[in-house]
């Protein structure tokens, strides 16, 4: 467990680019953030486009309809169009927000356009420095890109401005030093803010992935426990040899049918089934054959019953059956089918001529009986009557109570 946690922490650690060391995890993070980054980039591009358009009006107030103004206006319009085209492109395909080619083309156009306007614009140095600082922070904070590209474009912006300050718009040494410090400070603050935001986002994402992994493991454990509980319930309610209900589970199901019979005023019949001469067969052929006989007879009994009927192993070679909505006549018919089918069974391990047979005792729950025991006792008594008559027969205990009519 500790080794797994250490591996997870190592996979969720970040490199100097504030990205996951684990490449698949980083790819998953970027796919997860695709729509959010695409929306953020669209907003940034619209903001940049609006800013460049607004400066056209300011340029006109400062320069009038001069040739310099026309060049500035054309430059700003070109940058605006490139931003709007990329925004439209990303709206149709959000995946473009993470592809370097279209994004870096717009980076190049916007930064080059900004440097050109600084070269042509007659404004003060302070205005130009403010433009560079705002542009630098925009690159760090508003336009999603990999840190390496962000540093490249900030380097291009800073180097281009310094080159302009040295060659075309010379600054005093003190002013130049102050400008370099301001640009360096803006880059430092942008880098720190970018790193902090991305670190927080990726840590939250890593925690979310850990939580999902834990939830999946918990769900797996819950499903495994539910499966084990189902197996335990099955084992607790099923006879392990024959696969039918054990004695306890049979009584649970039969008691429900007894309650329903009283509520709906329907008959409920009980059958006791005993395999004839089972002890002799078990002694002569061994327990393995005896177990096979029990399994075969249980399957045979279940095959002739209705879906609503309940069969269970009562003990030893005896089975008990509850027949909902069955009067004595219906129960007798079902029991005869059961007896005939058992008699027709042919087991290869038995000698030729030796047939299996069962004796069945039948009773019916009488009106007013709130427990199964009296009906079970009457069925058991009928079973022993059948044994005394020579076995392989069906014996009904008494007459059907007049209050019931068959609905089976």
PDB file of C-alpha atoms in Angstrom, residues 86-360:
ATOM      1  CA  UNK A  86      -8.504  31.800 -34.147  1.00  0.00           C
ATOM      2  CA  UNK A  87     -11.429  32.408 -31.751  1.00  0.00           C
ATOM      3  CA  UNK A  88     -13.835  31.202 -34.420  1.00  0.00           C
ATOM      4  CA  UNK A  89     -11.610  28.223 -35.184  1.00  0.00           C
ATOM      5  CA  UNK A  90     -11.493  27.237 -31.495  1.00  0.00           C
ATOM      6  CA  UNK A  91     -15.267  27.629 -31.157  1.00  0.00           C
ATOM      7  CA  UNK A  92     -15.725  25.003 -33.870  1.00  0.00           C
ATOM      8  CA  UNK A  93     -12.921  22.743 -32.603  1.00  0.00           C
ATOM      9  CA  UNK A  94     -11.936  23.252 -28.920  1.00  0.00           C
ATOM     10  CA  UNK A  95      -8.950  20.909 -29.368  1.00  0.00           C
ATOM     11  CA  UNK A  96      -7.197  23.706 -31.300  1.00  0.00           C
ATOM     12  CA  UNK A  97      -6.683  25.532 -27.987  1.00  0.00           C
ATOM     13  CA  UNK A  98      -3.930  23.012 -27.139  1.00  0.00           C
ATOM     14  CA  UNK A  99      -2.312  22.780 -30.587  1.00  0.00           C
ATOM     15  CA  UNK A 100       0.831  24.883 -30.855  1.00  0.00           C
ATOM     16  CA  UNK A 101       0.708  25.893 -34.530  1.00  0.00           C
ATOM     17  CA  UNK A 102      -2.424  28.099 -34.711  1.00  0.00           C
ATOM     18  CA  UNK A 103      -1.858  29.521 -31.234  1.00  0.00           C
ATOM     19  CA  UNK A 104       1.764  30.420 -31.853  1.00  0.00           C
ATOM     20  CA  UNK A 105       0.955  31.992 -35.218  1.00  0.00           C
ATOM     21  CA  UNK A 106      -1.416  34.363 -33.447  1.00  0.00           C
ATOM     22  CA  UNK A 107       1.201  34.938 -30.745  1.00  0.00           C
ATOM     23  CA  UNK A 108       3.672  35.951 -33.445  1.00  0.00           C
ATOM     24  CA  UNK A 109       1.182  38.207 -35.203  1.00  0.00           C
ATOM     25  CA  UNK A 110       0.003  39.930 -32.013  1.00  0.00           C
ATOM     26  CA  UNK A 111       3.479  40.508 -30.527  1.00  0.00           C
ATOM     27  CA  UNK A 112       4.926  41.622 -33.856  1.00  0.00           C
ATOM     28  CA  UNK A 113       1.959  43.962 -34.335  1.00  0.00           C
ATOM     29  CA  UNK A 114       2.446  45.389 -30.845  1.00  0.00           C
ATOM     30  CA  UNK A 115       6.167  46.006 -31.456  1.00  0.00           C
ATOM     31  CA  UNK A 116       5.391  47.651 -34.788  1.00  0.00           C
ATOM     32  CA  UNK A 117       2.834  49.976 -33.200  1.00  0.00           C
ATOM     33  CA  UNK A 118       5.356  50.920 -30.512  1.00  0.00           C
ATOM     34  CA  UNK A 119       7.845  51.774 -33.250  1.00  0.00           C
ATOM     35  CA  UNK A 120       5.328  53.906 -35.165  1.00  0.00           C
ATOM     36  CA  UNK A 121       3.397  55.381 -32.232  1.00  0.00           C
ATOM     37  CA  UNK A 122       4.621  58.777 -31.014  1.00  0.00           C
ATOM     38  CA  UNK A 123       3.385  58.183 -27.470  1.00  0.00           C
ATOM     39  CA  UNK A 124       5.469  58.416 -24.317  1.00  0.00           C
ATOM     40  CA  UNK A 125       7.879  55.787 -23.108  1.00  0.00           C
ATOM     41  CA  UNK A 126       5.699  55.157 -20.077  1.00  0.00           C
ATOM     42  CA  UNK A 127       2.781  54.197 -22.337  1.00  0.00           C
ATOM     43  CA  UNK A 128       4.952  51.776 -24.256  1.00  0.00           C
ATOM     44  CA  UNK A 129       6.326  50.191 -21.081  1.00  0.00           C
ATOM     45  CA  UNK A 130       2.763  49.767 -19.785  1.00  0.00           C
ATOM     46  CA  UNK A 131       1.802  48.074 -23.060  1.00  0.00           C
ATOM     47  CA  UNK A 132       4.726  45.655 -22.759  1.00  0.00           C
ATOM     48  CA  UNK A 133       3.894  44.809 -19.133  1.00  0.00           C
ATOM     49  CA  UNK A 134       0.206  44.227 -19.917  1.00  0.00           C
ATOM     50  CA  UNK A 135       1.085  42.102 -22.944  1.00  0.00           C
ATOM     51  CA  UNK A 136       3.555  40.058 -20.907  1.00  0.00           C
ATOM     52  CA  UNK A 137       1.048  39.353 -18.142  1.00  0.00           C
ATOM     53  CA  UNK A 138      -1.592  38.510 -20.749  1.00  0.00           C
ATOM     54  CA  UNK A 139       0.718  35.881 -22.239  1.00  0.00           C
ATOM     55  CA  UNK A 140       1.292  34.343 -18.810  1.00  0.00           C
ATOM     56  CA  UNK A 141      -2.237  34.454 -17.457  1.00  0.00           C
ATOM     57  CA  UNK A 142      -4.904  34.673 -20.150  1.00  0.00           C
ATOM     58  CA  UNK A 143      -3.667  32.668 -23.126  1.00  0.00           C
ATOM     59  CA  UNK A 144      -3.228  28.942 -22.267  1.00  0.00           C
ATOM     60  CA  UNK A 145       0.007  27.541 -23.617  1.00  0.00           C
ATOM     61  CA  UNK A 146       2.938  25.424 -22.513  1.00  0.00           C
ATOM     62  CA  UNK A 147       5.424  27.242 -20.299  1.00  0.00           C
ATOM     63  CA  UNK A 148       8.256  26.811 -22.790  1.00  0.00           C
ATOM     64  CA  UNK A 149       6.305  28.661 -25.474  1.00  0.00           C
ATOM     65  CA  UNK A 150       5.222  31.325 -22.982  1.00  0.00           C
ATOM     66  CA  UNK A 151       8.872  31.988 -22.114  1.00  0.00           C
ATOM     67  CA  UNK A 152       9.821  32.054 -25.789  1.00  0.00           C
ATOM     68  CA  UNK A 153       7.186  34.655 -26.655  1.00  0.00           C
ATOM     69  CA  UNK A 154       7.900  36.776 -23.592  1.00  0.00           C
ATOM     70  CA  UNK A 155      11.562  36.665 -24.569  1.00  0.00           C
ATOM     71  CA  UNK A 156      10.634  37.787 -28.084  1.00  0.00           C
ATOM     72  CA  UNK A 157       8.484  40.619 -26.683  1.00  0.00           C
ATOM     73  CA  UNK A 158      11.111  41.801 -24.219  1.00  0.00           C
ATOM     74  CA  UNK A 159      14.012  41.513 -26.659  1.00  0.00           C
ATOM     75  CA  UNK A 160      12.045  43.322 -29.370  1.00  0.00           C
ATOM     76  CA  UNK A 161      11.165  46.200 -27.065  1.00  0.00           C
ATOM     77  CA  UNK A 162      14.737  46.540 -25.806  1.00  0.00           C
ATOM     78  CA  UNK A 163      15.966  46.516 -29.394  1.00  0.00           C
ATOM     79  CA  UNK A 164      13.517  49.327 -30.216  1.00  0.00           C
ATOM     80  CA  UNK A 165      14.654  51.248 -27.127  1.00  0.00           C
ATOM     81  CA  UNK A 166      18.297  50.937 -28.164  1.00  0.00           C
ATOM     82  CA  UNK A 167      18.094  51.553 -31.894  1.00  0.00           C
ATOM     83  CA  UNK A 168      15.011  53.551 -32.818  1.00  0.00           C
ATOM     84  CA  UNK A 169      13.804  55.184 -29.617  1.00  0.00           C
ATOM     85  CA  UNK A 170      16.902  55.664 -27.502  1.00  0.00           C
ATOM     86  CA  UNK A 171      16.428  55.929 -23.732  1.00  0.00           C
ATOM     87  CA  UNK A 172      18.646  57.423 -21.106  1.00  0.00           C
ATOM     88  CA  UNK A 173      20.769  54.808 -19.295  1.00  0.00           C
ATOM     89  CA  UNK A 174      18.793  55.231 -16.067  1.00  0.00           C
ATOM     90  CA  UNK A 175      15.472  54.969 -17.872  1.00  0.00           C
ATOM     91  CA  UNK A 176      16.663  51.920 -19.785  1.00  0.00           C
ATOM     92  CA  UNK A 177      17.787  50.227 -16.568  1.00  0.00           C
ATOM     93  CA  UNK A 178      14.422  51.002 -14.944  1.00  0.00           C
ATOM     94  CA  UNK A 179      12.625  49.664 -17.990  1.00  0.00           C
ATOM     95  CA  UNK A 180      14.609  46.419 -17.870  1.00  0.00           C
ATOM     96  CA  UNK A 181      13.826  46.029 -14.169  1.00  0.00           C
ATOM     97  CA  UNK A 182      10.094  46.625 -14.779  1.00  0.00           C
ATOM     98  CA  UNK A 183      10.022  44.098 -17.617  1.00  0.00           C
ATOM     99  CA  UNK A 184      11.977  41.573 -15.528  1.00  0.00           C
ATOM    100  CA  UNK A 185       9.663  42.114 -12.558  1.00  0.00           C
ATOM    101  CA  UNK A 186       6.582  41.691 -14.792  1.00  0.00           C
ATOM    102  CA  UNK A 187       7.991  38.424 -16.130  1.00  0.00           C
ATOM    103  CA  UNK A 188       8.865  37.211 -12.650  1.00  0.00           C
ATOM    104  CA  UNK A 189       5.395  37.980 -11.328  1.00  0.00           C
ATOM    105  CA  UNK A 190       3.778  36.428 -14.389  1.00  0.00           C
ATOM    106  CA  UNK A 191       5.886  33.282 -14.074  1.00  0.00           C
ATOM    107  CA  UNK A 192       5.174  32.924 -10.354  1.00  0.00           C
ATOM    108  CA  UNK A 193       1.448  33.496 -10.818  1.00  0.00           C
ATOM    109  CA  UNK A 194       1.316  31.101 -13.777  1.00  0.00           C
ATOM    110  CA  UNK A 195       3.216  28.458 -11.816  1.00  0.00           C
ATOM    111  CA  UNK A 196       1.037  28.863  -8.735  1.00  0.00           C
ATOM    112  CA  UNK A 197      -2.233  28.630 -10.657  1.00  0.00           C
ATOM    113  CA  UNK A 198      -1.130  25.645 -12.697  1.00  0.00           C
ATOM    114  CA  UNK A 199       0.310  23.897  -9.653  1.00  0.00           C
ATOM    115  CA  UNK A 200      -2.945  24.323  -7.765  1.00  0.00           C
ATOM    116  CA  UNK A 201      -5.016  23.103 -10.724  1.00  0.00           C
ATOM    117  CA  UNK A 202      -2.872  20.041 -11.241  1.00  0.00           C
ATOM    118  CA  UNK A 203      -2.820  19.184  -7.543  1.00  0.00           C
ATOM    119  CA  UNK A 204      -6.611  19.413  -7.476  1.00  0.00           C
ATOM    120  CA  UNK A 205      -6.746  17.218 -10.568  1.00  0.00           C
ATOM    121  CA  UNK A 206      -4.360  14.681  -8.985  1.00  0.00           C
ATOM    122  CA  UNK A 207      -6.496  14.616  -5.838  1.00  0.00           C
ATOM    123  CA  UNK A 208      -9.589  14.105  -7.966  1.00  0.00           C
ATOM    124  CA  UNK A 209      -7.926  11.200  -9.774  1.00  0.00           C
ATOM    125  CA  UNK A 210      -6.890   9.692  -6.416  1.00  0.00           C
ATOM    126  CA  UNK A 211     -10.445  10.078  -5.157  1.00  0.00           C
ATOM    127  CA  UNK A 212     -11.806   8.391  -8.261  1.00  0.00           C
ATOM    128  CA  UNK A 213      -9.322   5.535  -7.879  1.00  0.00           C
ATOM    129  CA  UNK A 214     -10.330   5.122  -4.256  1.00  0.00           C
ATOM    130  CA  UNK A 215     -14.008   5.203  -5.226  1.00  0.00           C
ATOM    131  CA  UNK A 216     -13.417   2.577  -7.896  1.00  0.00           C
ATOM    132  CA  UNK A 217     -11.602   0.374  -5.408  1.00  0.00           C
ATOM    133  CA  UNK A 218     -14.362   0.896  -2.851  1.00  0.00           C
ATOM    134  CA  UNK A 219     -16.978   0.090  -5.475  1.00  0.00           C
ATOM    135  CA  UNK A 220     -15.065  -3.038  -6.369  1.00  0.00           C
ATOM    136  CA  UNK A 221     -14.865  -4.022  -2.707  1.00  0.00           C
ATOM    137  CA  UNK A 222     -18.579  -3.294  -2.265  1.00  0.00           C
ATOM    138  CA  UNK A 223     -19.440  -5.437  -5.278  1.00  0.00           C
ATOM    139  CA  UNK A 224     -17.159  -8.198  -4.015  1.00  0.00           C
ATOM    140  CA  UNK A 225     -18.767  -8.001  -0.580  1.00  0.00           C
ATOM    141  CA  UNK A 226     -22.230  -8.056  -2.109  1.00  0.00           C
ATOM    142  CA  UNK A 227     -21.226 -11.111  -4.110  1.00  0.00           C
ATOM    143  CA  UNK A 228     -19.910 -12.786  -0.980  1.00  0.00           C
ATOM    144  CA  UNK A 229     -23.076 -11.885   0.902  1.00  0.00           C
ATOM    145  CA  UNK A 230     -25.163 -13.319  -1.924  1.00  0.00           C
ATOM    146  CA  UNK A 231     -23.071 -16.482  -1.822  1.00  0.00           C
ATOM    147  CA  UNK A 232     -23.474 -16.694   1.937  1.00  0.00           C
ATOM    148  CA  UNK A 233     -27.221 -16.169   1.661  1.00  0.00           C
ATOM    149  CA  UNK A 234     -27.340 -18.871  -0.987  1.00  0.00           C
ATOM    150  CA  UNK A 235     -25.289 -21.208   1.176  1.00  0.00           C
ATOM    151  CA  UNK A 236     -27.457 -20.436   4.199  1.00  0.00           C
ATOM    152  CA  UNK A 237     -30.688 -21.104   2.308  1.00  0.00           C
ATOM    153  CA  UNK A 238     -29.689 -23.972  -0.014  1.00  0.00           C
ATOM    154  CA  UNK A 239     -29.014 -27.588   0.653  1.00  0.00           C
ATOM    155  CA  UNK A 240     -25.388 -28.074  -0.468  1.00  0.00           C
ATOM    156  CA  UNK A 241     -25.959 -31.546  -1.900  1.00  0.00           C
ATOM    157  CA  UNK A 242     -29.213 -31.249  -3.833  1.00  0.00           C
ATOM    158  CA  UNK A 243     -29.228 -27.512  -4.582  1.00  0.00           C
ATOM    159  CA  UNK A 244     -32.819 -27.057  -3.414  1.00  0.00           C
ATOM    160  CA  UNK A 245     -33.948 -25.058  -0.368  1.00  0.00           C
ATOM    161  CA  UNK A 246     -32.774 -26.354   2.957  1.00  0.00           C
ATOM    162  CA  UNK A 247     -35.205 -27.012   5.781  1.00  0.00           C
ATOM    163  CA  UNK A 248     -34.944 -23.555   7.367  1.00  0.00           C
ATOM    164  CA  UNK A 249     -35.368 -21.689   4.087  1.00  0.00           C
ATOM    165  CA  UNK A 250     -38.267 -23.909   3.034  1.00  0.00           C
ATOM    166  CA  UNK A 251     -40.150 -23.008   6.201  1.00  0.00           C
ATOM    167  CA  UNK A 252     -39.480 -19.301   5.614  1.00  0.00           C
ATOM    168  CA  UNK A 253     -40.958 -19.511   2.109  1.00  0.00           C
ATOM    169  CA  UNK A 254     -43.806 -21.800   3.137  1.00  0.00           C
ATOM    170  CA  UNK A 255     -44.788 -19.513   6.036  1.00  0.00           C
ATOM    171  CA  UNK A 256     -45.144 -16.643   3.550  1.00  0.00           C
ATOM    172  CA  UNK A 257     -47.393 -18.791   1.391  1.00  0.00           C
ATOM    173  CA  UNK A 258     -49.408 -19.721   4.468  1.00  0.00           C
ATOM    174  CA  UNK A 259     -49.931 -16.050   5.276  1.00  0.00           C
ATOM    175  CA  UNK A 260     -50.943 -15.355   1.683  1.00  0.00           C
ATOM    176  CA  UNK A 261     -53.338 -18.318   1.653  1.00  0.00           C
ATOM    177  CA  UNK A 262     -55.142 -16.963   4.724  1.00  0.00           C
ATOM    178  CA  UNK A 263     -55.201 -13.444   3.314  1.00  0.00           C
ATOM    179  CA  UNK A 264     -56.527 -14.460  -0.115  1.00  0.00           C
ATOM    180  CA  UNK A 265     -58.581 -17.450   1.090  1.00  0.00           C
ATOM    181  CA  UNK A 266     -56.798 -19.885  -1.224  1.00  0.00           C
ATOM    182  CA  UNK A 267     -55.781 -23.515  -0.555  1.00  0.00           C
ATOM    183  CA  UNK A 268     -52.273 -24.605   0.364  1.00  0.00           C
ATOM    184  CA  UNK A 269     -51.255 -28.279   0.093  1.00  0.00           C
ATOM    185  CA  UNK A 270     -48.234 -29.986   1.662  1.00  0.00           C
ATOM    186  CA  UNK A 271     -46.421 -33.067   0.315  1.00  0.00           C
ATOM    187  CA  UNK A 272     -43.916 -35.238   2.156  1.00  0.00           C
ATOM    188  CA  UNK A 273     -41.742 -37.261  -0.224  1.00  0.00           C
ATOM    189  CA  UNK A 274     -39.553 -40.169   0.892  1.00  0.00           C
ATOM    190  CA  UNK A 275     -37.182 -42.245  -1.268  1.00  0.00           C
ATOM    191  CA  UNK A 276     -38.091 -45.882  -0.845  1.00  0.00           C
ATOM    192  CA  UNK A 277     -35.473 -48.262   0.589  1.00  0.00           C
ATOM    193  CA  UNK A 278     -32.843 -45.509   0.494  1.00  0.00           C
ATOM    194  CA  UNK A 279     -30.899 -46.867   3.479  1.00  0.00           C
ATOM    195  CA  UNK A 280     -30.543 -50.272   1.822  1.00  0.00           C
ATOM    196  CA  UNK A 281     -29.415 -48.641  -1.444  1.00  0.00           C
ATOM    197  CA  UNK A 282     -26.927 -46.462   0.439  1.00  0.00           C
ATOM    198  CA  UNK A 283     -25.508 -49.423   2.358  1.00  0.00           C
ATOM    199  CA  UNK A 284     -25.117 -51.618  -0.734  1.00  0.00           C
ATOM    200  CA  UNK A 285     -23.742 -49.063  -3.180  1.00  0.00           C
ATOM    201  CA  UNK A 286     -22.011 -46.532  -0.965  1.00  0.00           C
ATOM    202  CA  UNK A 287     -22.564 -42.943  -0.035  1.00  0.00           C
ATOM    203  CA  UNK A 288     -21.455 -41.611  -3.427  1.00  0.00           C
ATOM    204  CA  UNK A 289     -24.299 -43.446  -5.140  1.00  0.00           C
ATOM    205  CA  UNK A 290     -26.640 -42.412  -2.347  1.00  0.00           C
ATOM    206  CA  UNK A 291     -25.735 -38.765  -2.860  1.00  0.00           C
ATOM    207  CA  UNK A 292     -26.283 -39.143  -6.599  1.00  0.00           C
ATOM    208  CA  UNK A 293     -29.717 -40.640  -5.974  1.00  0.00           C
ATOM    209  CA  UNK A 294     -30.659 -37.769  -3.669  1.00  0.00           C
ATOM    210  CA  UNK A 295     -29.539 -35.206  -6.240  1.00  0.00           C
ATOM    211  CA  UNK A 296     -31.325 -36.959  -9.085  1.00  0.00           C
ATOM    212  CA  UNK A 297     -34.601 -37.345  -7.199  1.00  0.00           C
ATOM    213  CA  UNK A 298     -34.486 -33.698  -6.051  1.00  0.00           C
ATOM    214  CA  UNK A 299     -34.012 -32.537  -9.659  1.00  0.00           C
ATOM    215  CA  UNK A 300     -36.765 -34.862 -10.812  1.00  0.00           C
ATOM    216  CA  UNK A 301     -39.164 -33.477  -8.202  1.00  0.00           C
ATOM    217  CA  UNK A 302     -38.345 -29.883  -9.090  1.00  0.00           C
ATOM    218  CA  UNK A 303     -38.895 -30.576 -12.793  1.00  0.00           C
ATOM    219  CA  UNK A 304     -42.562 -31.571 -12.362  1.00  0.00           C
ATOM    220  CA  UNK A 305     -43.487 -28.708 -10.035  1.00  0.00           C
ATOM    221  CA  UNK A 306     -45.019 -25.389 -10.985  1.00  0.00           C
ATOM    222  CA  UNK A 307     -43.069 -22.135 -10.728  1.00  0.00           C
ATOM    223  CA  UNK A 308     -44.964 -21.171  -7.598  1.00  0.00           C
ATOM    224  CA  UNK A 309     -44.348 -24.464  -5.826  1.00  0.00           C
ATOM    225  CA  UNK A 310     -41.668 -24.728  -3.132  1.00  0.00           C
ATOM    226  CA  UNK A 311     -39.483 -27.768  -2.565  1.00  0.00           C
ATOM    227  CA  UNK A 312     -36.974 -28.303   0.215  1.00  0.00           C
ATOM    228  CA  UNK A 313     -34.910 -31.041   1.752  1.00  0.00           C
ATOM    229  CA  UNK A 314     -36.585 -32.014   4.995  1.00  0.00           C
ATOM    230  CA  UNK A 315     -33.822 -34.308   6.172  1.00  0.00           C
ATOM    231  CA  UNK A 316     -32.035 -37.495   5.116  1.00  0.00           C
ATOM    232  CA  UNK A 317     -33.944 -38.945   2.153  1.00  0.00           C
ATOM    233  CA  UNK A 318     -37.109 -36.919   2.773  1.00  0.00           C
ATOM    234  CA  UNK A 319     -38.263 -33.888   0.800  1.00  0.00           C
ATOM    235  CA  UNK A 320     -41.125 -31.520   1.569  1.00  0.00           C
ATOM    236  CA  UNK A 321     -43.165 -29.580  -0.980  1.00  0.00           C
ATOM    237  CA  UNK A 322     -45.578 -26.672  -0.527  1.00  0.00           C
ATOM    238  CA  UNK A 323     -48.180 -26.287  -3.294  1.00  0.00           C
ATOM    239  CA  UNK A 324     -49.848 -22.838  -3.194  1.00  0.00           C
ATOM    240  CA  UNK A 325     -53.399 -22.578  -4.610  1.00  0.00           C
ATOM    241  CA  UNK A 326     -53.647 -26.371  -4.857  1.00  0.00           C
ATOM    242  CA  UNK A 327     -56.417 -28.456  -3.319  1.00  0.00           C
ATOM    243  CA  UNK A 328     -55.985 -32.147  -2.543  1.00  0.00           C
ATOM    244  CA  UNK A 329     -57.020 -33.215  -6.037  1.00  0.00           C
ATOM    245  CA  UNK A 330     -54.463 -30.951  -7.689  1.00  0.00           C
ATOM    246  CA  UNK A 331     -51.805 -31.965  -5.182  1.00  0.00           C
ATOM    247  CA  UNK A 332     -52.542 -35.646  -5.834  1.00  0.00           C
ATOM    248  CA  UNK A 333     -52.163 -35.107  -9.588  1.00  0.00           C
ATOM    249  CA  UNK A 334     -48.797 -33.370  -9.137  1.00  0.00           C
ATOM    250  CA  UNK A 335     -47.609 -36.058  -6.718  1.00  0.00           C
ATOM    251  CA  UNK A 336     -48.562 -38.838  -9.145  1.00  0.00           C
ATOM    252  CA  UNK A 337     -46.603 -37.148 -11.931  1.00  0.00           C
ATOM    253  CA  UNK A 338     -43.657 -36.883  -9.579  1.00  0.00           C
ATOM    254  CA  UNK A 339     -43.898 -40.559  -8.578  1.00  0.00           C
ATOM    255  CA  UNK A 340     -44.172 -41.713 -12.197  1.00  0.00           C
ATOM    256  CA  UNK A 341     -41.167 -39.686 -13.257  1.00  0.00           C
ATOM    257  CA  UNK A 342     -39.010 -41.019 -10.423  1.00  0.00           C
ATOM    258  CA  UNK A 343     -40.065 -44.542 -11.273  1.00  0.00           C
ATOM    259  CA  UNK A 344     -39.017 -44.025 -14.886  1.00  0.00           C
ATOM    260  CA  UNK A 345     -35.482 -42.957 -13.903  1.00  0.00           C
ATOM    261  CA  UNK A 346     -32.679 -45.276 -14.975  1.00  0.00           C
ATOM    262  CA  UNK A 347     -29.374 -44.995 -13.122  1.00  0.00           C
ATOM    263  CA  UNK A 348     -26.443 -46.901 -14.678  1.00  0.00           C
ATOM    264  CA  UNK A 349     -24.960 -47.809 -11.311  1.00  0.00           C
ATOM    265  CA  UNK A 350     -28.100 -49.721 -10.257  1.00  0.00           C
ATOM    266  CA  UNK A 351     -28.615 -53.352 -11.275  1.00  0.00           C
ATOM    267  CA  UNK A 352     -31.024 -54.087 -14.116  1.00  0.00           C
ATOM    268  CA  UNK A 353     -34.552 -54.300 -12.855  1.00  0.00           C
ATOM    269  CA  UNK A 354     -33.889 -52.185  -9.778  1.00  0.00           C
ATOM    270  CA  UNK A 355     -35.914 -48.975  -9.964  1.00  0.00           C
ATOM    271  CA  UNK A 356     -36.056 -45.964  -7.779  1.00  0.00           C
ATOM    272  CA  UNK A 357     -39.389 -45.114  -6.258  1.00  0.00           C
ATOM    273  CA  UNK A 358     -40.859 -42.632  -3.803  1.00  0.00           C
ATOM    274  CA  UNK A 359     -43.783 -42.589  -1.431  1.00  0.00           C
ATOM    275  CA  UNK A 360     -45.717 -39.341  -1.088  1.00  0.00           C
TER     276      UNK A 360
END
